Short mmCIF file of N, CA and C in Angstrom, two decimals:
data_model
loop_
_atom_site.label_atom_id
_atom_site.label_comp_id
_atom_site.label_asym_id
_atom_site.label_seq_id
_atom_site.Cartn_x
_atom_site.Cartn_y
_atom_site.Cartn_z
N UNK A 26 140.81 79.23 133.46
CA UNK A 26 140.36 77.93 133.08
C UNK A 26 139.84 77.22 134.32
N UNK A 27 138.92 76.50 133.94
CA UNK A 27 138.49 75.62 135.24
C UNK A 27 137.63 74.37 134.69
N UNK A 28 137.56 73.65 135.99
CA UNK A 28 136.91 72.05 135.67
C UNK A 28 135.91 72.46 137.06
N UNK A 29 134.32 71.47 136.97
CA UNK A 29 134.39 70.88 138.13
C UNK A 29 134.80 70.17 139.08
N UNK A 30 134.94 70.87 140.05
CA UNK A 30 135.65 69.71 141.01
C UNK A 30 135.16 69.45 142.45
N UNK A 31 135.05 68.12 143.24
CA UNK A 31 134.96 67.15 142.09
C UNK A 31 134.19 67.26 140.93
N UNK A 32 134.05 66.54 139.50
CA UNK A 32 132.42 66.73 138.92
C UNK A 32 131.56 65.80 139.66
N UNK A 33 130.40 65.96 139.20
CA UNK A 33 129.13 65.33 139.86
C UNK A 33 129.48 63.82 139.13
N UNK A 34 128.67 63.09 139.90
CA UNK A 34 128.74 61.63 138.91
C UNK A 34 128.15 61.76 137.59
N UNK A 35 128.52 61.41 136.39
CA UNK A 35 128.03 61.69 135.24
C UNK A 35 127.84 63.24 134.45
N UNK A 36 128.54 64.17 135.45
CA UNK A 36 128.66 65.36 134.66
C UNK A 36 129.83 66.42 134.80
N UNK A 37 130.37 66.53 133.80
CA UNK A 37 131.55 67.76 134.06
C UNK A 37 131.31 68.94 133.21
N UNK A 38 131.76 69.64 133.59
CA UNK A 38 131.84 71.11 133.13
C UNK A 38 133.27 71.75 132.51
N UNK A 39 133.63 72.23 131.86
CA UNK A 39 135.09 72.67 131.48
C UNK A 39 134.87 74.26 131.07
N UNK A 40 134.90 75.18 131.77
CA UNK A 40 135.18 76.26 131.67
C UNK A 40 136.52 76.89 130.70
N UNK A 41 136.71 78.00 129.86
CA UNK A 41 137.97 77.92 129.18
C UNK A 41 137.71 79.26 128.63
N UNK A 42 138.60 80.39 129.44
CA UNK A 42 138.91 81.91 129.12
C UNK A 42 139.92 82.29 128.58
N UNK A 43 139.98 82.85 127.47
CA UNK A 43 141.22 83.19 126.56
C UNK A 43 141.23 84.87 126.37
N UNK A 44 141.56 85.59 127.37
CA UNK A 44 141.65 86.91 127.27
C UNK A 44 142.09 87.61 125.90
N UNK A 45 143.37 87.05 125.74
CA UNK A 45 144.18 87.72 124.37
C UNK A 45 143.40 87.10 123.02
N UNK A 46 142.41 85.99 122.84
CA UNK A 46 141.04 85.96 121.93
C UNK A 46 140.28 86.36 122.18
N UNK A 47 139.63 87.01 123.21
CA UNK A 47 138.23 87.01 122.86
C UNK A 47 137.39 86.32 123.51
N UNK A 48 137.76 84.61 123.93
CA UNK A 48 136.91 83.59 123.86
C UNK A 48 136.51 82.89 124.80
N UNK A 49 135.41 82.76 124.87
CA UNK A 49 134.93 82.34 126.14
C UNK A 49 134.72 80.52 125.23
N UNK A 50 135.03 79.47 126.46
CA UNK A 50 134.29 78.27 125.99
C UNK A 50 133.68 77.62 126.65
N UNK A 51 132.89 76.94 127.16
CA UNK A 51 131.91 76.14 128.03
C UNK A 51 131.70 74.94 127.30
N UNK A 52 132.19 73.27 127.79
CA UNK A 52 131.93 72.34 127.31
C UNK A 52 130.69 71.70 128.95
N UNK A 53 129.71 71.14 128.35
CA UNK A 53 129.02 70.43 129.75
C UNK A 53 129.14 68.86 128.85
N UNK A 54 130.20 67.67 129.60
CA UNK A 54 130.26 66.71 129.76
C UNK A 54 128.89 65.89 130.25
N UNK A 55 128.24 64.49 129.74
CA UNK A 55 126.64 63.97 130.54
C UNK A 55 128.02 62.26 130.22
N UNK A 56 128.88 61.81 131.02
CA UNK A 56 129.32 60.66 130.99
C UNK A 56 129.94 60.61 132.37
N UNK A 57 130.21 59.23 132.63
CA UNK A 57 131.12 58.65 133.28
C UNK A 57 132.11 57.59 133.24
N UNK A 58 132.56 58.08 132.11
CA UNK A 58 133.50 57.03 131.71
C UNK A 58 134.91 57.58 130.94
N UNK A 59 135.76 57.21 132.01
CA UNK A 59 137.48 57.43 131.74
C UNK A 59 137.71 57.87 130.73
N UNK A 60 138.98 58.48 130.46
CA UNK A 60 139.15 58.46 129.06
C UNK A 60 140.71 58.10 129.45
N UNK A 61 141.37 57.18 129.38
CA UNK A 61 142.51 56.37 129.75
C UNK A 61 143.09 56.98 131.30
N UNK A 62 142.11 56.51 132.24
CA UNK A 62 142.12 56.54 133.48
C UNK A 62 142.51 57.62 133.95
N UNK A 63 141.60 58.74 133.26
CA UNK A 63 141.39 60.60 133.90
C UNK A 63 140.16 60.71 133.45
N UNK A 64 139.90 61.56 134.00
CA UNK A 64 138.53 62.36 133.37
C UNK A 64 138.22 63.07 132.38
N UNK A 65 137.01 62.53 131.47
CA UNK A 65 137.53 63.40 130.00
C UNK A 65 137.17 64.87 129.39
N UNK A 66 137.55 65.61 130.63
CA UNK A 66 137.36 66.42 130.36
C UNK A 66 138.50 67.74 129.74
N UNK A 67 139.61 67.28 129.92
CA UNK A 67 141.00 67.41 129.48
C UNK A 67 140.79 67.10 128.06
N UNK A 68 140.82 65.95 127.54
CA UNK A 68 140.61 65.58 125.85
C UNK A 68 140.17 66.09 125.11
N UNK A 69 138.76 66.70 126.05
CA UNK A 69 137.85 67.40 125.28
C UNK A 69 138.26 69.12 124.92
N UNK A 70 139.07 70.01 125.86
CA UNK A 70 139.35 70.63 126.25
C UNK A 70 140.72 71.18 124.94
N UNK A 71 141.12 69.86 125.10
CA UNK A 71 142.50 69.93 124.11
C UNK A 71 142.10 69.99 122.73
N UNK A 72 140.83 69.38 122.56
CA UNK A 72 140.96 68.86 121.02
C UNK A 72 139.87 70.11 120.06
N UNK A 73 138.92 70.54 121.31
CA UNK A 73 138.39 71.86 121.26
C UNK A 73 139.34 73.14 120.69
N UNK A 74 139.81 72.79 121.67
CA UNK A 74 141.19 74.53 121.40
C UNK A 74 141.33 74.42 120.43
N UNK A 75 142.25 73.20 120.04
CA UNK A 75 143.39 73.51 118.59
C UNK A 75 142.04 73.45 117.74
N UNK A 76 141.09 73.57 117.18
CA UNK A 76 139.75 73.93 116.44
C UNK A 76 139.80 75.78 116.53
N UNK A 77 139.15 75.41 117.54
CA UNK A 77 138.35 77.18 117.86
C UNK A 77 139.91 78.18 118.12
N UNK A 78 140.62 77.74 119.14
CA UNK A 78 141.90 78.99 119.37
C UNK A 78 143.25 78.06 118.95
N UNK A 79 143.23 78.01 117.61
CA UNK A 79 144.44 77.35 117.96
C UNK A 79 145.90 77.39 118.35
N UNK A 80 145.99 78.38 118.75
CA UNK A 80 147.29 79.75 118.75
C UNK A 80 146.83 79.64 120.48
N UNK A 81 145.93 79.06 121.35
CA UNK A 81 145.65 79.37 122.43
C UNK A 81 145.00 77.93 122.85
N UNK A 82 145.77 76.68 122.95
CA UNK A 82 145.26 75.41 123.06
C UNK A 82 145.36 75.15 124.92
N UNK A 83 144.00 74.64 125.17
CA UNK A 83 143.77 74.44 126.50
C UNK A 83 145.03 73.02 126.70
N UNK A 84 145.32 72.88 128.13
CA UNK A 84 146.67 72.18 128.68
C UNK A 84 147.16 72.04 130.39
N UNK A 85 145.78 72.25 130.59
CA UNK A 85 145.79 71.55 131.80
C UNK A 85 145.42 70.54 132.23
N UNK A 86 146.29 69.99 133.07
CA UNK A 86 146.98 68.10 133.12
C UNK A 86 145.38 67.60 133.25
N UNK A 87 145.24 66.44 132.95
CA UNK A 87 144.49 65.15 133.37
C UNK A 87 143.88 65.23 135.00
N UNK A 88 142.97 65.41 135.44
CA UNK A 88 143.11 64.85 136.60
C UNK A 88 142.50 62.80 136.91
N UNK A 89 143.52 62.49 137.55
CA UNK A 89 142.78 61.05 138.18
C UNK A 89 141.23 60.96 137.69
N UNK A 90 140.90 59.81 137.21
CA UNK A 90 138.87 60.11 137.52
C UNK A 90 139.14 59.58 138.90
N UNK A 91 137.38 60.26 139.39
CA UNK A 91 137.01 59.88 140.75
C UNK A 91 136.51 58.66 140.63
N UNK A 92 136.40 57.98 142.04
CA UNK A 92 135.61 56.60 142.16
C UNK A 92 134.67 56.63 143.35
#
């Protein structure tokens, strides 16, 4: 699993490998704006999984957003 880091201003990336599925996922984020003071790329990450793998839900922490 991986994030950009930092992301660029206004863009993140969320990488997300699930060996025991199969599944590759790639979200590309175009915002800059918090999602309760982290970056939303976690939210997106979480709410993705339980959809597509849900037996294999992404769960890595929040990071801080940048400023």
């Amino acid at each position: 699993m991986g994030r950009t880091q930092p992301p660029l201003a206004g863009h993140e990336s969320l990488t997300v490998y699930f060996p025991p599925a199969k599944a590759t996922q790639v979200v590309l984020l175009n915002t800059d704006i918090d999602y309760k003071g982290s970056e939303p790329g976690a939210p997106f990450g979480d709410a993705i999984t339980k959809i597509v793998t849900p037996q294999h839900v992404f769960n890595l922490p929040a990071q801080p957003a940048a400023h």
